[in-house]
Short mmCIF file of C-alpha atoms in Angstrom, two decimals:
data_model
loop_
_atom_site.label_atom_id
_atom_site.label_comp_id
_atom_site.label_asym_id
_atom_site.label_seq_id
_atom_site.Cartn_x
_atom_site.Cartn_y
_atom_site.Cartn_z
CA MET U 30 -10.91 -13.90 7.69
CA ARG U 31 -8.28 -15.06 5.34
CA LEU U 32 -4.69 -14.47 5.87
CA ALA U 33 -1.68 -14.30 3.23
CA TYR U 34 1.75 -14.52 4.09
CA PHE U 35 4.31 -12.53 1.80
CA ASP U 36 7.92 -14.12 1.79
CA CYS U 37 9.67 -10.98 0.70
CA PHE U 38 13.24 -12.08 0.92
CA ALA U 39 14.41 -9.84 -1.84
CA GLY U 40 11.98 -7.07 -1.39
CA ILE U 41 8.51 -6.37 -2.92
CA SER U 42 7.35 -4.01 -5.49
CA GLY U 43 4.37 -1.63 -4.94
CA GLU U 44 2.78 -2.74 -8.29
CA TYR U 45 3.20 -6.47 -7.73
CA ASP U 46 2.01 -6.91 -4.16
CA PRO U 47 -1.65 -6.05 -5.00
CA GLY U 48 -1.21 -7.86 -8.14
CA ALA U 49 -0.36 -10.91 -6.32
CA LEU U 50 -3.48 -10.63 -4.32
CA VAL U 51 -5.54 -10.41 -7.66
CA ASP U 52 -3.71 -13.40 -8.82
CA ALA U 53 -4.65 -15.18 -5.56
CA GLY U 54 -8.35 -14.50 -6.23
CA VAL U 55 -9.00 -11.12 -4.96
CA ASP U 56 -11.17 -9.13 -7.40
CA VAL U 57 -9.78 -5.71 -8.33
CA ALA U 58 -13.16 -4.31 -7.64
CA VAL U 59 -12.87 -5.36 -3.97
CA LEU U 60 -9.52 -3.47 -3.77
CA ARG U 61 -11.11 -0.38 -5.14
CA GLU U 62 -14.11 -0.71 -2.72
CA GLU U 63 -11.73 -1.05 0.36
CA LEU U 64 -9.63 1.96 -0.82
CA THR U 65 -12.76 4.06 -0.83
CA LYS U 66 -12.91 3.58 3.04
CA LEU U 67 -9.79 6.05 3.18
CA PRO U 68 -10.49 9.84 2.85
CA VAL U 69 -8.31 10.03 -0.34
CA SER U 70 -9.43 10.89 -3.80
CA GLY U 71 -7.58 11.74 -7.17
CA TYR U 72 -6.29 8.33 -7.83
CA SER U 73 -7.52 5.17 -9.98
CA LEU U 74 -6.28 1.52 -9.97
CA GLU U 75 -5.51 -0.01 -13.39
CA ALA U 76 -4.64 -3.85 -13.45
CA LYS U 77 -3.02 -5.65 -16.26
CA THR U 78 -1.26 -8.94 -17.01
CA VAL U 79 2.31 -8.69 -17.63
CA LYS U 80 4.96 -11.16 -18.70
CA ARG U 81 8.62 -10.81 -17.48
CA GLY U 82 11.45 -13.21 -17.63
CA GLY U 83 9.27 -15.99 -18.38
CA PHE U 84 6.70 -15.21 -15.45
CA ARG U 85 3.28 -14.02 -15.69
CA GLY U 86 1.80 -11.81 -13.02
CA THR U 87 -0.74 -9.07 -12.54
CA LYS U 88 0.51 -5.54 -12.08
CA VAL U 89 -1.78 -3.00 -10.45
CA ASP U 90 -0.82 0.52 -11.06
CA VAL U 91 -2.02 3.42 -8.80
CA VAL U 92 -2.64 6.19 -11.32
CA VAL U 93 -2.51 9.52 -9.29
CA ASP U 94 -3.59 12.88 -10.19
CA GLU U 95 -0.87 14.88 -8.64
CA LYS U 96 -2.68 18.21 -8.57
CA ALA U 97 -5.31 16.58 -6.43
CA GLN U 98 -2.71 15.40 -3.90
CA PRO U 99 -1.44 17.82 -1.19
CA PRO U 100 1.73 17.26 0.59
CA ARG U 101 0.98 15.08 3.65
CA ARG U 102 3.05 14.59 6.78
CA TYR U 103 3.19 11.63 9.07
CA THR U 104 0.39 12.98 11.18
CA ASP U 105 -1.82 13.69 8.15
CA ILE U 106 -1.55 9.99 7.19
CA VAL U 107 -2.07 8.71 10.68
CA ALA U 108 -5.20 10.85 10.85
CA MET U 109 -6.26 9.56 7.48
CA ILE U 110 -5.93 5.96 8.49
CA SER U 111 -7.57 6.52 11.94
CA GLU U 112 -10.43 8.29 10.65
CA SER U 113 -11.22 5.92 7.79
CA THR U 114 -14.08 3.40 7.76
CA LEU U 115 -11.61 0.56 7.63
CA GLU U 116 -12.23 -2.33 10.21
CA PRO U 117 -10.47 -1.47 13.52
CA ALA U 118 -8.08 -4.53 13.10
CA VAL U 119 -7.15 -3.32 9.59
CA GLN U 120 -6.67 0.16 10.87
CA LYS U 121 -4.31 -1.04 13.63
CA GLY U 122 -2.51 -3.21 11.09
CA ALA U 123 -1.96 -0.31 8.65
CA LEU U 124 -0.84 2.18 11.46
CA ASP U 125 1.58 -0.48 12.80
CA ILE U 126 3.09 -1.00 9.43
CA PHE U 127 3.12 2.68 8.55
CA SER U 128 4.88 3.64 11.74
CA ALA U 129 7.58 0.96 11.26
CA VAL U 130 8.24 1.97 7.64
CA TRP U 131 8.16 5.51 8.74
CA GLY U 132 10.74 4.97 11.39
CA ARG U 133 13.03 2.92 9.06
CA LEU U 134 12.90 5.68 6.49
CA LYS U 135 13.88 8.24 9.08
CA ARG U 136 16.86 6.23 10.31
CA ILE U 137 17.97 5.79 6.69
CA CYS U 138 17.68 9.54 5.90
CA MET U 139 19.68 10.33 9.06
CA GLY U 140 22.39 7.89 7.91
CA LYS U 141 21.69 5.13 10.38
CA ARG U 142 21.15 1.94 8.57
CA SER U 143 20.64 -0.12 11.68
CA LYS U 144 17.43 -2.27 11.98
#
C-alpha cells in the first residue's frame, strides 16, 4: 500500500485533490474503477490539464446528473460506504473522515466555530 500526505495549510479543492493523485501517477481509470465500488450512479469523472497563475495541474471534475441523485442524509451516506465493496481499511478511513467533516459542518451551522 502506498501512502500520500496532503499538507493542506490553506485548504483543498474537491477538483484538485483527485487531480493531484493523477499528477502523482494514479490513472484516472483506477479512480473510476474504485468509485464503482460505491453504490452510486448518475455521475462521471472528467480529467483535464489546466494552467493557473503559472502552475500546471490536473483538474478532475465530477459531472453529476442531478436528476439521478436523491437527497441523502448522514445515515444514507454511512450505509453507502459501509455496504460498498471497498476494502475494510478504506471503508473505515472514509467513515472516519466523513464523520469528522459532518461534525464540523454541524458545529458551523449551529454557529459554533470551535474545533
